[in-house]
PDB file as gemmi writes it, atoms N, CA and C in Angstrom:
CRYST1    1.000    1.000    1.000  90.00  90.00  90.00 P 1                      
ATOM      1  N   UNK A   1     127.391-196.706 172.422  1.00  0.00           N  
ATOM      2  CA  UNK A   1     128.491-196.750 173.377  1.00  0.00           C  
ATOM      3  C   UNK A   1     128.280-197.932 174.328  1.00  0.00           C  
ATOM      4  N   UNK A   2     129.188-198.943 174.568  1.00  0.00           N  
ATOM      5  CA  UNK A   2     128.999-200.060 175.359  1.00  0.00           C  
ATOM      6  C   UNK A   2     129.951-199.384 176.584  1.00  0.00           C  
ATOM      7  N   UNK A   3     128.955-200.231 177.714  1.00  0.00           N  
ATOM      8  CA  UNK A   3     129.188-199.369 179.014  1.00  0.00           C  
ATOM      9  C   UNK A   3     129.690-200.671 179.429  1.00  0.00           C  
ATOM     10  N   UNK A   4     130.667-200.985 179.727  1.00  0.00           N  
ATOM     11  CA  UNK A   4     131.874-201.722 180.541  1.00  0.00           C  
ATOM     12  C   UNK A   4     131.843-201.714 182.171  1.00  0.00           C  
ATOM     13  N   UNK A   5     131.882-203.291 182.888  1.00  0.00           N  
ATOM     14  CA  UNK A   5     132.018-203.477 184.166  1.00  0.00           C  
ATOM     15  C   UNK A   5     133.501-202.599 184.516  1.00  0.00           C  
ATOM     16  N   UNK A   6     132.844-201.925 185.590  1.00  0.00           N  
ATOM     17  CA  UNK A   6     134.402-201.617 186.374  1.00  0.00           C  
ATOM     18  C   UNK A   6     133.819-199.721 185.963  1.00  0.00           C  
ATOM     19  N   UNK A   7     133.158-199.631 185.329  1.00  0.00           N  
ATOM     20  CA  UNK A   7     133.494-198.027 185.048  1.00  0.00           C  
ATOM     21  C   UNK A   7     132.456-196.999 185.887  1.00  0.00           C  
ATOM     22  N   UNK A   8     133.427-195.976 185.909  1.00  0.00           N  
ATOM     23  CA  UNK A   8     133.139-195.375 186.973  1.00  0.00           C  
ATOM     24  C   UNK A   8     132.087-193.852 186.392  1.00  0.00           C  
ATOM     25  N   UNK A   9     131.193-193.488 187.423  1.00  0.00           N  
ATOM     26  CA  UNK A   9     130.301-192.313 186.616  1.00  0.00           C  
ATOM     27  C   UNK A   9     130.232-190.950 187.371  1.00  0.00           C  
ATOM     28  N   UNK A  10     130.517-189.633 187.236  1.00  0.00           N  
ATOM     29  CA  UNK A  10     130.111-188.890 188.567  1.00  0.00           C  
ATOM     30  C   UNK A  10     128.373-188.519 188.034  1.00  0.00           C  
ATOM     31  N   UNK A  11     128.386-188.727 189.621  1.00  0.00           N  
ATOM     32  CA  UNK A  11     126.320-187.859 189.157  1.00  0.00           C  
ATOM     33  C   UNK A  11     126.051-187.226 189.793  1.00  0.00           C  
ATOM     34  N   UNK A  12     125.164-185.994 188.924  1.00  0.00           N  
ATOM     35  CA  UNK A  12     124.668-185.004 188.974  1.00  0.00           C  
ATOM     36  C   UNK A  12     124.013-184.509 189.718  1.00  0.00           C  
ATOM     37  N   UNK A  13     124.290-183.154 190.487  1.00  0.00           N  
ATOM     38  CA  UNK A  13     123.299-183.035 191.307  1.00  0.00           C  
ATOM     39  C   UNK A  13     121.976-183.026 191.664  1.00  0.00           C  
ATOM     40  N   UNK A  14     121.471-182.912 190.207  1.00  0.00           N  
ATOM     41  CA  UNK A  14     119.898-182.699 190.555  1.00  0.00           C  
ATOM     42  C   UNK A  14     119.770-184.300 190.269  1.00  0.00           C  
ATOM     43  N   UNK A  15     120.556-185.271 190.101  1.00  0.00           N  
ATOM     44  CA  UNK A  15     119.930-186.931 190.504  1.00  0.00           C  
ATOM     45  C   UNK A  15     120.103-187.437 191.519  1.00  0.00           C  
ATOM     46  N   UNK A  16     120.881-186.985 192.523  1.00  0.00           N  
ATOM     47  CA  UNK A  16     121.725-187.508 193.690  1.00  0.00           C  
ATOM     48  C   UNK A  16     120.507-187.671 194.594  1.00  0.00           C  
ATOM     49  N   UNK A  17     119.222-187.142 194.858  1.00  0.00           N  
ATOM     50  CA  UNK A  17     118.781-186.885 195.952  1.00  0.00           C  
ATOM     51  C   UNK A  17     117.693-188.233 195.374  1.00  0.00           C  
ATOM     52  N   UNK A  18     117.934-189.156 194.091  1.00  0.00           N  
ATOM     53  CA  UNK A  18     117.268-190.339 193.582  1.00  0.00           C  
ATOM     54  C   UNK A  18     118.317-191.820 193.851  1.00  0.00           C  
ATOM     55  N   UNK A  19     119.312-191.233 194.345  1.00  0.00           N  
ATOM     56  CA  UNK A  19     120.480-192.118 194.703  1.00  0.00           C  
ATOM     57  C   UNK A  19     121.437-191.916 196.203  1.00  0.00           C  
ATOM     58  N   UNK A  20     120.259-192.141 197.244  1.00  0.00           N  
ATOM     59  CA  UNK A  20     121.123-191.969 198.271  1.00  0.00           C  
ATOM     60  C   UNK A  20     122.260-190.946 198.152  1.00  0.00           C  
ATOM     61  N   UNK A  21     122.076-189.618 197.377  1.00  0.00           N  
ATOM     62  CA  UNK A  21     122.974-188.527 197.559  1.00  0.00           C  
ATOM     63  C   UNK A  21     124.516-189.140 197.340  1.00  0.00           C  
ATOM     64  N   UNK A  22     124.614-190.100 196.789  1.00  0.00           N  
ATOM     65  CA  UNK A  22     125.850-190.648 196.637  1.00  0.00           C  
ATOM     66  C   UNK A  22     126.325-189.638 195.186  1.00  0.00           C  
ATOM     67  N   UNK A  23     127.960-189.794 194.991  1.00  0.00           N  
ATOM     68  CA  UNK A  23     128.501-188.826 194.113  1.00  0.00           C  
ATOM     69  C   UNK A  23     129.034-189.747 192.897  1.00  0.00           C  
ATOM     70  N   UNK A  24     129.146-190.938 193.187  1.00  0.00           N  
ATOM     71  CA  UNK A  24     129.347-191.742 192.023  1.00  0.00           C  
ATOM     72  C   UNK A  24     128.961-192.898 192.360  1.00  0.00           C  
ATOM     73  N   UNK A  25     128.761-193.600 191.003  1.00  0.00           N  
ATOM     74  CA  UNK A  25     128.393-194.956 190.460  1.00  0.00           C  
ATOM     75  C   UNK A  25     129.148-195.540 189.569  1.00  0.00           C  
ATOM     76  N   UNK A  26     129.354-196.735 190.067  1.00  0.00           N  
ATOM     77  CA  UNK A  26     130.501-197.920 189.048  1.00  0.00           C  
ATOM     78  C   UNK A  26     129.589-198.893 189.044  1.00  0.00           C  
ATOM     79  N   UNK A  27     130.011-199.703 187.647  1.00  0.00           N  
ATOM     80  CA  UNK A  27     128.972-200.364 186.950  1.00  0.00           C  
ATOM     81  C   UNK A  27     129.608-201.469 187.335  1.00  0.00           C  
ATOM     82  N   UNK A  28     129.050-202.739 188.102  1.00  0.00           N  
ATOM     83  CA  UNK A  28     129.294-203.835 188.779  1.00  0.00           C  
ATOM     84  C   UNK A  28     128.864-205.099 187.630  1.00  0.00           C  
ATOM     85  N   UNK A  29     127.767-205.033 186.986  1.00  0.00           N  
ATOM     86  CA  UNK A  29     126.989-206.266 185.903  1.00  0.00           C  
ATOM     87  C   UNK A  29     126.348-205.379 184.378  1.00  0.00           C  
ATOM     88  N   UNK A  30     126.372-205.992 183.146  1.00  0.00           N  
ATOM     89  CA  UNK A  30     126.312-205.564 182.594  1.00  0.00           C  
ATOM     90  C   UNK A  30     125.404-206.754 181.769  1.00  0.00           C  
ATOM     91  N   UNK A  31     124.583-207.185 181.688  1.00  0.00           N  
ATOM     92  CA  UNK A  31     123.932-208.496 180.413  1.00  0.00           C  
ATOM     93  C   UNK A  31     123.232-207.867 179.462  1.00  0.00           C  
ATOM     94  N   UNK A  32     123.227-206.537 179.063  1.00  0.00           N  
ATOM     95  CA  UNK A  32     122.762-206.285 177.735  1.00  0.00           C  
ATOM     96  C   UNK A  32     121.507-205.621 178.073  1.00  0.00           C  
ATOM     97  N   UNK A  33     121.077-205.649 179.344  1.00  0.00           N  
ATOM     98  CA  UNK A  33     119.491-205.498 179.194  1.00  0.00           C  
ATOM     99  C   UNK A  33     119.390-204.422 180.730  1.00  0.00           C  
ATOM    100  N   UNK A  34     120.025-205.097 182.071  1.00  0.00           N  
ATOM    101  CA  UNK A  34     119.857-204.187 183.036  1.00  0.00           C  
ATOM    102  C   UNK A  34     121.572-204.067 183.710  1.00  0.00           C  
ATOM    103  N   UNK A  35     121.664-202.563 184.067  1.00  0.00           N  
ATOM    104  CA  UNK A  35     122.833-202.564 184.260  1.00  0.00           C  
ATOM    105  C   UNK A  35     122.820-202.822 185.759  1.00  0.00           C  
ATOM    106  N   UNK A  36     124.145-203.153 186.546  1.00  0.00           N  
ATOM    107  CA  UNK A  36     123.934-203.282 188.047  1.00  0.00           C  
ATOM    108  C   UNK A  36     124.830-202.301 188.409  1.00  0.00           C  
ATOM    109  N   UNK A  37     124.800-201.928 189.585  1.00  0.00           N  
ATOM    110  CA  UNK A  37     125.518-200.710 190.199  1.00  0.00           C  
ATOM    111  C   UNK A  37     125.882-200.389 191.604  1.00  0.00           C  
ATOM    112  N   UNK A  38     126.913-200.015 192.449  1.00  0.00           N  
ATOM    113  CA  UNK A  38     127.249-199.286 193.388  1.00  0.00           C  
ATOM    114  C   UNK A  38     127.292-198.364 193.739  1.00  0.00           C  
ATOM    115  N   UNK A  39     126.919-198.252 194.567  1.00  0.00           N  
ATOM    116  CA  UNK A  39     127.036-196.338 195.034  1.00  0.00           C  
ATOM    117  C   UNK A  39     128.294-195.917 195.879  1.00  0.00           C  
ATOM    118  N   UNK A  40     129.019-194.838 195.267  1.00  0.00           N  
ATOM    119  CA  UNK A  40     130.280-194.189 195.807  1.00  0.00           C  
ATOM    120  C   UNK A  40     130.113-194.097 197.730  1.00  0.00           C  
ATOM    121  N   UNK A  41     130.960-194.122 198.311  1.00  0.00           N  
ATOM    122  CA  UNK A  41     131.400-194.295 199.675  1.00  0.00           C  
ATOM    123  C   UNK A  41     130.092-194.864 200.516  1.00  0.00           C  
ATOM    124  N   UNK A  42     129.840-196.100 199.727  1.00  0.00           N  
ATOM    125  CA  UNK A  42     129.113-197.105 200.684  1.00  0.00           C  
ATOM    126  C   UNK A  42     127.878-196.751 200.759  1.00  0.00           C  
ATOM    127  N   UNK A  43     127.272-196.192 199.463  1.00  0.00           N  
ATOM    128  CA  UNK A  43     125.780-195.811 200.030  1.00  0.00           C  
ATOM    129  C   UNK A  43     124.872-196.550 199.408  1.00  0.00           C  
ATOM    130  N   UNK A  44     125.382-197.897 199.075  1.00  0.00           N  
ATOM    131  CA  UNK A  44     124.534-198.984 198.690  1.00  0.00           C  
ATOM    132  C   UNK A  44     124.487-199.354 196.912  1.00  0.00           C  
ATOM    133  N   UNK A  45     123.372-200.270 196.271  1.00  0.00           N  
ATOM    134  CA  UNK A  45     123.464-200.413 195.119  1.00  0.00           C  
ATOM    135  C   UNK A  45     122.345-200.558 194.510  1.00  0.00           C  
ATOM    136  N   UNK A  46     122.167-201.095 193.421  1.00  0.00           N  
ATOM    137  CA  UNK A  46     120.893-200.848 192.942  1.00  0.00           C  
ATOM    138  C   UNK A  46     121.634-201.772 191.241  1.00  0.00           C  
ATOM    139  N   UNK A  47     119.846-201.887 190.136  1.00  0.00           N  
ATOM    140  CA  UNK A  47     120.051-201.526 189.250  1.00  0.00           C  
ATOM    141  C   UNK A  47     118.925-201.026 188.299  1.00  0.00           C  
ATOM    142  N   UNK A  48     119.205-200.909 187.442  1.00  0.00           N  
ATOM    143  CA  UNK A  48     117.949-200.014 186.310  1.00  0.00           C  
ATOM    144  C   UNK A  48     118.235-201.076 184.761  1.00  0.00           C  
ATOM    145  N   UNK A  49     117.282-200.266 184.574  1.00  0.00           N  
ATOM    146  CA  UNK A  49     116.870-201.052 182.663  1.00  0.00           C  
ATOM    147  C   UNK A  49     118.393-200.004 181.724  1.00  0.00           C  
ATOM    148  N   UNK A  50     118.886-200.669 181.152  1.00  0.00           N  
ATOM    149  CA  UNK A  50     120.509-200.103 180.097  1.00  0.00           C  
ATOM    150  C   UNK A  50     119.710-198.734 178.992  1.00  0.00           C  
ATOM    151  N   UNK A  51     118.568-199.071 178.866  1.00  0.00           N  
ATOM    152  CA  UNK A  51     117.995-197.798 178.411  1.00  0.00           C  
ATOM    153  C   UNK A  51     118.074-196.541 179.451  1.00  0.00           C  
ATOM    154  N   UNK A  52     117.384-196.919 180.049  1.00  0.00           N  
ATOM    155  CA  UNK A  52     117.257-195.532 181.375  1.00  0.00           C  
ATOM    156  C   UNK A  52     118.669-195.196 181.909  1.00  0.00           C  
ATOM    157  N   UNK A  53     119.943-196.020 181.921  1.00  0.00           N  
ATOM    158  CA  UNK A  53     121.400-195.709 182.011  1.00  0.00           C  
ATOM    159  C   UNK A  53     121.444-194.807 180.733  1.00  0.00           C  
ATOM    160  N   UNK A  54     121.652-195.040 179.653  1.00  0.00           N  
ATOM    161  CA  UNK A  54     121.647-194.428 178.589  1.00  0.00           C  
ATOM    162  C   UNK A  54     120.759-192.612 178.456  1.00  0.00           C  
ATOM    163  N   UNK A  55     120.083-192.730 178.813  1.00  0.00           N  
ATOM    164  CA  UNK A  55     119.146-191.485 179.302  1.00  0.00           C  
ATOM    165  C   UNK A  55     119.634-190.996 179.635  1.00  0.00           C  
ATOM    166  N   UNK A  56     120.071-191.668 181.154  1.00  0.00           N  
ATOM    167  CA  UNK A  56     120.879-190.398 182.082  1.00  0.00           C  
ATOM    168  C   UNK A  56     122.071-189.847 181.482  1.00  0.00           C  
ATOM    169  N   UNK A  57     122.652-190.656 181.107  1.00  0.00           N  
ATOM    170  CA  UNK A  57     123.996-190.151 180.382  1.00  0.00           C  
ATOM    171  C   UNK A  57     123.569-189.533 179.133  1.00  0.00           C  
ATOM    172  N   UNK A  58     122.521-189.545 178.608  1.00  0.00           N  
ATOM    173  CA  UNK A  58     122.254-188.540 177.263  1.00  0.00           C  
ATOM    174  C   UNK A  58     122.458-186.914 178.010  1.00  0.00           C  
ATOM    175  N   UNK A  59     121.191-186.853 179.158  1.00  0.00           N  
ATOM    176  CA  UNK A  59     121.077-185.970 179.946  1.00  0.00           C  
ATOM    177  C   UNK A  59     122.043-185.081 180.553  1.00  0.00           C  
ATOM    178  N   UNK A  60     123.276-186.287 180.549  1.00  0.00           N  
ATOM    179  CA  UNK A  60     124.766-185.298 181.337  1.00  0.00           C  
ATOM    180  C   UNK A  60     124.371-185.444 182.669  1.00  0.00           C  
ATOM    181  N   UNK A  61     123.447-186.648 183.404  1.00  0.00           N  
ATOM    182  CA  UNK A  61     123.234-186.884 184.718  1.00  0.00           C  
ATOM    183  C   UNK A  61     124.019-187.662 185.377  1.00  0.00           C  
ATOM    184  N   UNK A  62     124.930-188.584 184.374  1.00  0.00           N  
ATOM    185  CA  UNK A  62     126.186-189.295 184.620  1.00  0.00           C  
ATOM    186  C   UNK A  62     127.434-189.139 183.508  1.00  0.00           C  
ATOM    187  N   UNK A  63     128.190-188.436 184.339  1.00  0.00           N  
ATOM    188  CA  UNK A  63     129.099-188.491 183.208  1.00  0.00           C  
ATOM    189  C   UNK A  63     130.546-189.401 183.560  1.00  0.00           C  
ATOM    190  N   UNK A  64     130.838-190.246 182.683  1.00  0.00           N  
ATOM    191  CA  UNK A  64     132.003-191.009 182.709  1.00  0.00           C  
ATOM    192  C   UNK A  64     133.341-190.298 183.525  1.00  0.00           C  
ATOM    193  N   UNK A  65     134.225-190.742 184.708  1.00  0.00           N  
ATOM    194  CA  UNK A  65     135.210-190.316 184.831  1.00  0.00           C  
ATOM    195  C   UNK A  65     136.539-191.146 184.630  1.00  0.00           C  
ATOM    196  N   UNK A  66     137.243-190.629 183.719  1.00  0.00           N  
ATOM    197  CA  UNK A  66     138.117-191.439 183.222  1.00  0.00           C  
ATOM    198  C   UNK A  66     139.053-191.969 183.891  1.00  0.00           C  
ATOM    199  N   UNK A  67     139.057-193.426 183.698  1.00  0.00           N  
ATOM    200  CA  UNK A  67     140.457-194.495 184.248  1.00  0.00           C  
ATOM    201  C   UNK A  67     141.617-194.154 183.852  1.00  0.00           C  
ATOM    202  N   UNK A  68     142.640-194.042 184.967  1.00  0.00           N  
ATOM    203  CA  UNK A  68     143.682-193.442 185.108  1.00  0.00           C  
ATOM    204  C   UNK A  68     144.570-194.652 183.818  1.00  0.00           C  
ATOM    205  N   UNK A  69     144.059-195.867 183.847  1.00  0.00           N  
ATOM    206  CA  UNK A  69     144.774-196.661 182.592  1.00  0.00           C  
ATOM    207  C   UNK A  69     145.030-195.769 181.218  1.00  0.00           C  
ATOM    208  N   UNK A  70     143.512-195.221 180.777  1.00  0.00           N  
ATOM    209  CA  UNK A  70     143.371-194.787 179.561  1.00  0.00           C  
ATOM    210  C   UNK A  70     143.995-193.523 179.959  1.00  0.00           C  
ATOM    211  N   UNK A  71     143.838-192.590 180.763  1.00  0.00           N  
ATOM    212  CA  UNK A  71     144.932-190.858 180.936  1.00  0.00           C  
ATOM    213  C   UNK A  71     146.555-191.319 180.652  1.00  0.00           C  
ATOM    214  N   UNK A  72     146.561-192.396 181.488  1.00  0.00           N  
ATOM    215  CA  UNK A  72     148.520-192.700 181.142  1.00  0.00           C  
ATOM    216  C   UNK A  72     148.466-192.842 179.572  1.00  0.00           C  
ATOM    217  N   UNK A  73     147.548-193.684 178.894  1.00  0.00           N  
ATOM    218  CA  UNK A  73     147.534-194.057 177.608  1.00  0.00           C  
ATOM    219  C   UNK A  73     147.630-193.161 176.764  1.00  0.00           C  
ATOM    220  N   UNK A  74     146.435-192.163 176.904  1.00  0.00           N  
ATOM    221  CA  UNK A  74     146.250-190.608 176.057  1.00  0.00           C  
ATOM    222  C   UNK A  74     148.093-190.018 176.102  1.00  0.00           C  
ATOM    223  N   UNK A  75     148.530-189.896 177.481  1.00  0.00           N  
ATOM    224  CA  UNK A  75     149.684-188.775 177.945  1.00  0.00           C  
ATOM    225  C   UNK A  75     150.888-189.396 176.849  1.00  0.00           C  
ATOM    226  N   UNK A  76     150.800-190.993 176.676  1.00  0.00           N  
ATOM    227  CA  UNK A  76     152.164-191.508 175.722  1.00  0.00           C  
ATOM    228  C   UNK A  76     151.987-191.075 174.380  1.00  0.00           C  
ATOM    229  N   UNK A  77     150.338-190.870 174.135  1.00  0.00           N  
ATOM    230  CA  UNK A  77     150.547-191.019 172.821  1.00  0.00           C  
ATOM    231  C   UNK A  77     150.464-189.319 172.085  1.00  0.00           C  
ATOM    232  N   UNK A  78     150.190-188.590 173.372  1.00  0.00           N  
ATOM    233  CA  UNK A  78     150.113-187.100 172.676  1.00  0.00           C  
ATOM    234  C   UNK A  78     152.144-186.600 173.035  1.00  0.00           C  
ATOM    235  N   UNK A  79     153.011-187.416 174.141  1.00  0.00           N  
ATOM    236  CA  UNK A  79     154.597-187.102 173.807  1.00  0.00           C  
ATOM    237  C   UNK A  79     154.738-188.221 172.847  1.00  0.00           C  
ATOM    238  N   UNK A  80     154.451-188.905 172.085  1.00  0.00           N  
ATOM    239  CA  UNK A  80     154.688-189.241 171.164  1.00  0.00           C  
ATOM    240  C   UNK A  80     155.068-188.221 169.518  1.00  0.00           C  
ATOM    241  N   UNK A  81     153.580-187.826 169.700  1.00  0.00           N  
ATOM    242  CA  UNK A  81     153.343-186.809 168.806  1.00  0.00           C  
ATOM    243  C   UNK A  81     154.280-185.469 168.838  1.00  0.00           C  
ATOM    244  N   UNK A  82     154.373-185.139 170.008  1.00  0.00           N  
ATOM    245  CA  UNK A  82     155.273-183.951 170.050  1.00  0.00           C  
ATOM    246  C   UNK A  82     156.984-184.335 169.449  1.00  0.00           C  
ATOM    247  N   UNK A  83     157.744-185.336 169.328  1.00  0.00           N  
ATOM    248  CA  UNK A  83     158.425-185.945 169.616  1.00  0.00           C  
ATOM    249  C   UNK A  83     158.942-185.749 167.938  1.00  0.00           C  
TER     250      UNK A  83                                                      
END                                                                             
């Protein structure tokens, strides 16, 4: 799964207290190797090795919350189907 600038993550409670208790993270840099990151309502940034991103998200310690682009996208193509 390639993890894309701009995307947004909620995290988990039992990681939050490893991340300034912040509730989400959006992925700011991406070069293949370390990802870069923000922390939800200003609680700073950071980054880690794209393996250890990968971890967490194996774990369900970040889980993707979906861009309202791709929900409009899904909503055309399931009244499509009904149609």
């Amino acid at each position: 799964m390639s993890i894309e600038i701009g995307s947004r993550f909620q995290i988990s409670q039992a990681i939050q207290e490893y991340l300034n208790s912040a509730e989400t993270l959006t992925v700011i840099s991406n070069n293949g190797v370390t990802i870069q990151f923000s922390l939800g309502d200003a609680k700073g940034h950071g980054s880690m090795p794209i393996e250890h991103f990968q971890y967490l998200q194996k774990k369900l310690n970040l889980k993707i919350i979906p861009n309202k682009k791709s929900f409009i996208a899904s909503n055309e193509n399931s009244s499509e189907q009904i149609s």
